[in-house]
mmCIF file of C-alpha atoms in Angstrom:
data_model
loop_
_atom_site.group_PDB
_atom_site.id
_atom_site.type_symbol
_atom_site.label_atom_id
_atom_site.label_comp_id
_atom_site.label_asym_id
_atom_site.label_seq_id
_atom_site.Cartn_x
_atom_site.Cartn_y
_atom_site.Cartn_z
ATOM 1 C CA MET A 128 0.000 0.000 0.000
ATOM 2 C CA LYS A 129 1.004 3.584 -0.612
ATOM 3 C CA TYR A 130 0.153 6.347 1.860
ATOM 4 C CA ILE A 131 -0.587 10.062 1.751
ATOM 5 C CA LYS A 132 -1.452 12.706 4.322
ATOM 6 C CA ARG A 133 -4.353 15.122 4.167
ATOM 7 C CA LYS A 134 -5.316 18.269 6.014
ATOM 8 C CA SER A 135 -8.978 17.354 6.550
ATOM 9 C CA LEU A 136 -11.227 14.301 6.461
ATOM 10 C CA LEU A 137 -14.869 14.965 7.407
ATOM 11 C CA TYR A 138 -16.921 17.041 5.006
ATOM 12 C CA LYS A 139 -20.529 17.789 4.152
ATOM 13 C CA THR A 140 -21.559 15.927 1.028
ATOM 14 C CA GLU A 141 -23.783 17.243 -1.758
ATOM 15 C CA VAL A 142 -25.107 13.772 -2.536
ATOM 16 C CA GLU A 143 -28.870 13.858 -2.123
ATOM 17 C CA TYR A 144 -29.191 11.062 0.437
ATOM 18 C CA GLY A 145 -25.973 11.859 2.301
ATOM 19 C CA ASP A 146 -25.021 14.043 5.249
ATOM 20 C CA TYR A 147 -21.327 14.033 6.133
ATOM 21 C CA THR A 148 -18.843 11.674 4.541
ATOM 22 C CA ILE A 149 -15.289 10.375 4.814
ATOM 23 C CA ASN A 150 -13.035 9.371 1.945
ATOM 24 C CA HIS A 151 -10.013 7.914 3.722
ATOM 25 C CA VAL A 152 -8.584 6.293 0.615
ATOM 26 C CA GLN A 153 -7.643 7.835 -2.721
ATOM 27 C CA GLY A 154 -8.640 5.675 -5.661
ATOM 28 C CA CYS A 155 -10.508 2.374 -5.789
ATOM 29 C CA SER A 156 -9.212 -1.045 -6.773
ATOM 30 C CA HIS A 157 -12.599 -2.233 -8.056
ATOM 31 C CA GLY A 158 -12.014 -0.375 -11.315
ATOM 32 C CA CYS A 159 -15.653 0.038 -12.356
ATOM 33 C CA LYS A 160 -16.186 0.887 -16.007
ATOM 34 C CA TYR A 161 -19.778 2.190 -16.156
ATOM 35 C CA PRO A 162 -17.912 4.706 -16.274
ATOM 36 C CA CYS A 163 -17.134 5.544 -12.624
ATOM 37 C CA TYR A 164 -18.035 9.133 -11.718
ATOM 38 C CA ALA A 165 -15.475 9.240 -8.893
ATOM 39 C CA PHE A 166 -12.697 8.307 -11.325
ATOM 40 C CA LEU A 167 -13.871 10.877 -13.872
ATOM 41 C CA MET A 168 -13.775 13.615 -11.231
ATOM 42 C CA ALA A 169 -10.412 12.513 -9.841
ATOM 43 C CA LYS A 170 -8.965 12.622 -13.340
ATOM 44 C CA ARG A 171 -10.598 15.966 -14.129
ATOM 45 C CA PHE A 172 -9.141 17.633 -11.034
ATOM 46 C CA GLY A 173 -5.713 16.086 -11.413
ATOM 47 C CA ARG A 174 -5.729 13.690 -8.476
ATOM 48 C CA VAL A 175 -4.942 10.816 -10.847
ATOM 49 C CA LYS A 176 -3.863 10.736 -14.480
ATOM 50 C CA THR A 177 -4.813 7.234 -15.613
ATOM 51 C CA TYR A 178 -7.179 4.341 -14.883
ATOM 52 C CA GLU A 179 -4.178 2.244 -13.886
ATOM 53 C CA GLU A 180 -3.237 4.827 -11.274
ATOM 54 C CA TRP A 181 -6.826 5.034 -9.994
ATOM 55 C CA ILE A 182 -7.108 1.300 -9.267
ATOM 56 C CA LYS A 183 -4.043 1.354 -7.016
ATOM 57 C CA PRO A 184 -5.560 2.699 -3.765
ATOM 58 C CA ILE A 185 -3.606 5.037 -1.500
ATOM 59 C CA ILE A 186 -4.499 5.191 2.202
ATOM 60 C CA VAL A 187 -4.760 8.494 4.053
ATOM 61 C CA GLU A 188 -2.374 7.556 6.841
ATOM 62 C CA ASN A 189 -3.390 10.341 9.239
ATOM 63 C CA SER A 190 -7.118 9.525 9.045
ATOM 64 C CA VAL A 191 -7.483 8.594 12.719
ATOM 65 C CA GLU A 192 -5.666 11.725 13.870
ATOM 66 C CA LEU A 193 -7.785 13.950 11.616
ATOM 67 C CA LEU A 194 -11.062 12.345 12.666
ATOM 68 C CA GLU A 195 -10.343 12.651 16.377
ATOM 69 C CA ARG A 196 -9.507 16.311 15.849
ATOM 70 C CA GLU A 197 -12.551 17.086 13.692
ATOM 71 C CA ILE A 198 -15.305 15.300 15.637
ATOM 72 C CA PRO A 199 -15.605 18.018 18.330
ATOM 73 C CA LYS A 200 -15.813 20.644 15.578
ATOM 74 C CA PHE A 201 -18.620 18.976 13.589
ATOM 75 C CA LYS A 202 -20.371 16.758 16.135
ATOM 76 C CA ASP A 203 -23.378 19.022 16.695
ATOM 77 C CA LYS A 204 -23.952 19.318 12.938
ATOM 78 C CA ILE A 205 -23.624 15.669 11.938
ATOM 79 C CA LYS A 206 -26.649 13.400 11.549
ATOM 80 C CA SER A 207 -24.634 10.563 10.017
ATOM 81 C CA VAL A 208 -21.321 9.856 8.283
ATOM 82 C CA HIS A 209 -21.226 7.863 5.060
ATOM 83 C CA PHE A 210 -18.392 5.552 3.983
ATOM 84 C CA SER A 211 -17.756 6.531 1.175
ATOM 85 C CA PHE A 212 -18.681 8.481 -1.968
ATOM 86 C CA THR A 213 -15.360 8.556 -3.859
ATOM 87 C CA THR A 214 -13.817 5.282 -2.733
ATOM 88 C CA ASP A 215 -14.862 1.946 -1.228
ATOM 89 C CA PRO A 216 -14.631 1.335 2.530
ATOM 90 C CA PHE A 217 -14.284 -2.450 2.207
ATOM 91 C CA MET A 218 -12.182 -2.734 -0.912
ATOM 92 C CA TYR A 219 -12.081 -6.344 -2.089
ATOM 93 C CA GLY A 220 -8.757 -7.941 -1.216
ATOM 94 C CA TYR A 221 -7.420 -4.962 0.764
ATOM 95 C CA LYS A 222 -7.366 -5.870 4.459
ATOM 96 C CA GLU A 223 -5.632 -2.590 5.336
ATOM 97 C CA VAL A 224 -8.578 -0.571 4.009
ATOM 98 C CA THR A 225 -11.141 -2.669 5.876
ATOM 99 C CA GLU A 226 -9.217 -2.409 9.158
ATOM 100 C CA LEU A 227 -8.937 1.382 8.865
ATOM 101 C CA THR A 228 -12.631 1.710 8.029
ATOM 102 C CA LEU A 229 -13.661 -0.321 11.073
ATOM 103 C CA LYS A 230 -11.397 1.815 13.268
ATOM 104 C CA LEU A 231 -12.921 5.055 11.965
ATOM 105 C CA ILE A 232 -16.481 3.778 12.392
ATOM 106 C CA SER A 233 -15.676 2.734 15.953
ATOM 107 C CA ILE A 234 -14.356 6.217 16.763
ATOM 108 C CA LEU A 235 -17.494 7.841 15.327
ATOM 109 C CA ASN A 236 -19.813 5.441 17.151
ATOM 110 C CA ASP A 237 -18.001 6.143 20.429
ATOM 111 C CA ALA A 238 -18.942 9.798 19.836
ATOM 112 C CA ASN A 239 -22.588 8.708 19.323
ATOM 113 C CA ILE A 240 -22.436 9.361 15.580
ATOM 114 C CA LYS A 241 -24.278 6.994 13.258
ATOM 115 C CA CYS A 242 -22.448 5.607 10.220
ATOM 116 C CA THR A 243 -23.641 4.232 6.896
ATOM 117 C CA THR A 244 -21.529 2.112 4.561
ATOM 118 C CA LEU A 245 -21.787 1.037 0.940
ATOM 119 C CA THR A 246 -19.475 -1.414 -0.777
ATOM 120 C CA LYS A 247 -18.822 -3.526 -3.839
ATOM 121 C CA GLY A 248 -16.589 -5.620 -1.597
ATOM 122 C CA VAL A 249 -17.484 -7.935 1.268
ATOM 123 C CA LEU A 250 -18.970 -6.501 4.468
ATOM 124 C CA PRO A 251 -16.951 -7.693 7.481
ATOM 125 C CA ILE A 252 -18.901 -9.445 10.205
ATOM 126 C CA GLU A 253 -17.091 -7.203 12.741
ATOM 127 C CA LEU A 254 -19.621 -4.515 11.820
ATOM 128 C CA ALA A 255 -22.116 -6.373 14.003
ATOM 129 C CA LYS A 256 -20.053 -5.429 17.077
ATOM 130 C CA LEU A 257 -20.249 -1.707 16.351
ATOM 131 C CA GLY A 258 -23.142 0.757 16.672
ATOM 132 C CA LYS A 259 -26.592 -0.809 16.311
ATOM 133 C CA ASP A 260 -27.869 2.336 14.569
ATOM 134 C CA ASN A 261 -25.368 1.958 11.740
ATOM 135 C CA GLU A 262 -26.666 0.984 8.309
ATOM 136 C CA VAL A 263 -24.647 -1.290 6.015
ATOM 137 C CA GLY A 264 -25.198 -1.738 2.302
ATOM 138 C CA ILE A 265 -23.960 -3.236 -0.940
ATOM 139 C CA THR A 266 -24.210 -2.144 -4.540
ATOM 140 C CA LEU A 267 -26.078 -4.716 -6.617
ATOM 141 C CA ILE A 268 -27.037 -3.789 -10.176
ATOM 142 C CA SER A 269 -27.115 -7.278 -11.646
ATOM 143 C CA LEU A 270 -26.922 -10.943 -10.739
ATOM 144 C CA SER A 271 -24.804 -11.778 -13.798
ATOM 145 C CA GLU A 272 -21.174 -12.539 -13.051
ATOM 146 C CA GLU A 273 -20.360 -11.925 -16.712
ATOM 147 C CA TYR A 274 -21.665 -8.382 -16.352
ATOM 148 C CA ARG A 275 -19.756 -7.864 -13.106
ATOM 149 C CA LYS A 276 -16.496 -9.009 -14.656
ATOM 150 C CA GLN A 277 -16.987 -6.573 -17.524
ATOM 151 C CA TYR A 278 -18.143 -3.489 -15.612
ATOM 152 C CA GLU A 279 -16.912 -4.069 -12.030
ATOM 153 C CA PRO A 280 -13.842 -6.156 -12.896
ATOM 154 C CA PHE A 281 -12.014 -6.285 -9.565
ATOM 155 C CA SER A 282 -14.987 -6.148 -7.182
ATOM 156 C CA ALA A 283 -16.361 -8.960 -5.008
ATOM 157 C CA PRO A 284 -18.605 -11.566 -6.674
ATOM 158 C CA TYR A 285 -22.279 -10.726 -6.258
ATOM 159 C CA ASN A 286 -23.066 -13.775 -4.109
ATOM 160 C CA ASP A 287 -20.244 -12.894 -1.715
ATOM 161 C CA ARG A 288 -21.653 -9.381 -1.296
ATOM 162 C CA ILE A 289 -25.201 -10.629 -0.756
ATOM 163 C CA ASN A 290 -24.143 -13.292 1.739
ATOM 164 C CA SER A 291 -22.118 -10.818 3.805
ATOM 165 C CA LEU A 292 -25.098 -8.452 3.890
ATOM 166 C CA TYR A 293 -27.448 -11.248 4.917
ATOM 167 C CA GLU A 294 -25.146 -12.347 7.754
ATOM 168 C CA LEU A 295 -25.257 -8.826 9.197
ATOM 169 C CA HIS A 296 -29.024 -8.726 8.746
ATOM 170 C CA LYS A 297 -29.250 -11.895 10.857
ATOM 171 C CA LYS A 298 -27.238 -10.095 13.544
ATOM 172 C CA GLY A 299 -29.895 -7.388 13.705
ATOM 173 C CA ILE A 300 -27.985 -4.740 11.756
ATOM 174 C CA LYS A 301 -29.939 -2.406 9.449
ATOM 175 C CA THR A 302 -29.207 -3.292 5.826
ATOM 176 C CA TRP A 303 -29.758 -1.645 2.473
ATOM 177 C CA VAL A 304 -28.935 -2.121 -1.185
ATOM 178 C CA SER A 305 -28.068 0.393 -3.888
ATOM 179 C CA ILE A 306 -29.350 -0.680 -7.303
ATOM 180 C CA GLU A 307 -27.374 2.032 -9.063
ATOM 181 C CA PRO A 308 -26.179 2.690 -11.716
ATOM 182 C CA TYR A 309 -28.837 0.444 -13.256
ATOM 183 C CA PRO A 310 -28.163 -0.345 -16.947
ATOM 184 C CA THR A 311 -30.602 -0.281 -19.860
ATOM 185 C CA PRO A 312 -31.517 -3.550 -21.655
ATOM 186 C CA ASN A 313 -29.203 -2.865 -24.604
ATOM 187 C CA ILE A 314 -26.303 -3.139 -22.126
ATOM 188 C CA ILE A 315 -27.687 -6.169 -20.300
ATOM 189 C CA ASP A 316 -31.144 -7.696 -20.615
ATOM 190 C CA GLN A 317 -32.197 -8.714 -17.107
ATOM 191 C CA ASN A 318 -35.155 -8.852 -14.764
ATOM 192 C CA LEU A 319 -35.171 -6.178 -12.048
ATOM 193 C CA GLN A 320 -37.636 -8.249 -10.034
ATOM 194 C CA ASP A 321 -35.033 -11.006 -9.687
ATOM 195 C CA ILE A 322 -32.658 -8.543 -8.011
ATOM 196 C CA LEU A 323 -35.382 -7.238 -5.705
ATOM 197 C CA ASN A 324 -36.363 -10.766 -4.694
ATOM 198 C CA THR A 325 -32.744 -11.660 -3.968
ATOM 199 C CA VAL A 326 -32.404 -8.833 -1.438
ATOM 200 C CA ASP A 327 -35.888 -9.237 0.015
ATOM 201 C CA PHE A 328 -34.448 -9.122 3.559
ATOM 202 C CA VAL A 329 -33.038 -5.575 3.418
ATOM 203 C CA ASP A 330 -34.584 -2.556 5.130
ATOM 204 C CA LYS A 331 -34.027 0.001 2.366
ATOM 205 C CA ILE A 332 -33.485 0.184 -1.401
ATOM 206 C CA ILE A 333 -31.955 3.005 -3.421
ATOM 207 C CA PHE A 334 -32.482 2.963 -7.176
ATOM 208 C CA GLY A 335 -30.815 5.070 -9.827
ATOM 209 C CA ARG A 336 -30.137 5.210 -13.540
ATOM 210 C CA LEU A 337 -26.818 4.823 -15.316
ATOM 211 C CA ASN A 338 -25.256 8.149 -16.324
ATOM 212 C CA TYR A 339 -22.259 9.174 -18.446
ATOM 213 C CA ASN A 340 -22.709 6.221 -20.815
ATOM 214 C CA ALA A 341 -23.818 6.903 -24.409
ATOM 215 C CA GLN A 342 -25.383 3.445 -24.711
ATOM 216 C CA VAL A 343 -28.178 4.516 -22.356
ATOM 217 C CA THR A 344 -29.569 7.208 -24.649
ATOM 218 C CA GLN A 345 -29.235 4.842 -27.607
ATOM 219 C CA TYR A 346 -31.846 2.600 -26.054
ATOM 220 C CA PRO A 347 -35.332 3.397 -27.461
ATOM 221 C CA ASP A 348 -37.514 5.235 -24.957
ATOM 222 C CA TYR A 349 -34.887 4.951 -22.204
ATOM 223 C CA LYS A 350 -36.689 7.558 -20.093
ATOM 224 C CA ASN A 351 -39.816 5.447 -19.987
ATOM 225 C CA PHE A 352 -37.692 2.406 -19.148
ATOM 226 C CA TYR A 353 -36.329 4.146 -16.051
ATOM 227 C CA ASN A 354 -39.763 5.486 -15.130
ATOM 228 C CA ASN A 355 -41.229 1.980 -15.208
ATOM 229 C CA ALA A 356 -38.293 0.556 -13.274
ATOM 230 C CA SER A 357 -38.612 3.291 -10.638
ATOM 231 C CA PHE A 358 -42.318 2.620 -10.177
ATOM 232 C CA GLN A 359 -41.538 -1.096 -9.899
ATOM 233 C CA VAL A 360 -39.112 -0.400 -7.052
ATOM 234 C CA ILE A 361 -41.562 1.966 -5.341
ATOM 235 C CA ASP A 362 -44.439 -0.514 -5.600
ATOM 236 C CA TYR A 363 -42.250 -3.339 -4.317
ATOM 237 C CA CYS A 364 -40.994 -1.329 -1.333
ATOM 238 C CA GLN A 365 -44.436 -0.045 -0.402
ATOM 239 C CA LYS A 366 -45.882 -3.563 -0.452
ATOM 240 C CA LYS A 367 -42.964 -4.876 1.617
ATOM 241 C CA ASN A 368 -42.949 -1.884 3.980
ATOM 242 C CA LYS A 369 -39.381 -0.953 3.091
ATOM 243 C CA GLN A 370 -37.759 2.453 2.880
ATOM 244 C CA TYR A 371 -36.741 3.581 -0.595
ATOM 245 C CA HIS A 372 -35.136 6.436 -2.470
ATOM 246 C CA ILE A 373 -35.198 7.072 -6.215
ATOM 247 C CA LYS A 374 -32.139 9.046 -7.302
ATOM 248 C CA ASN A 375 -32.696 12.452 -8.911
ATOM 249 C CA GLY A 376 -32.997 12.271 -12.687
ATOM 250 C CA THR A 377 -34.107 8.627 -12.710
ATOM 251 C CA LEU A 378 -37.842 9.159 -12.494
ATOM 252 C CA THR A 379 -38.829 11.870 -14.983
ATOM 253 C CA ILE A 380 -42.608 11.743 -14.421
ATOM 254 C CA ARG A 381 -44.523 11.724 -11.147
#
């Protein structure tokens, strides 16, 4: 692993369902090719130059020191802290990243701050020993391993993600799934209901369209496709008494 130092760690996110967030790693080994918005922004602002550089994660070595210093400053403003929006907190195959993430969550929980996590890796069972108000989630946009290998090449297999989420659910931890960025049928022809049924045990579902990919707008009536998919998620969640959130720009009619 390579290491860098930063001057700050906690910051208020502009993501619609987020509050505060921490990005304690630069880059992401999963190498998603949707394309990945975080990689596009990192490249645009000069943090990385190439895809190859992006998929070699660099740990912020003074993360613990920064967090302990910043908690008193932000504590009264924070509703929750999300791990993470520009990296992955449980990067597949990177024990060092997972250990640091668990340490940071523990520090936040000790300060009575709730944490949420989202990963394309495997959720560690140690999360069950941390705050009971925390919410843990996985990204799941397909059940096809062929699709995963093409678009999320170095991420955890889908079944491994699902099983780790289910184990935490059995421990009484709040669980959620992000079905985003969901592809159009010209990219992969699949049944959204199969995905919903597979994660029937979760407490919350977030659904969003695929952006920054020209193939989406090449699909006939793609807006109606995402409208129908959004209503399918809403109907499913309402019938199952689950929380849900449809990402901005996905549902274009109300």
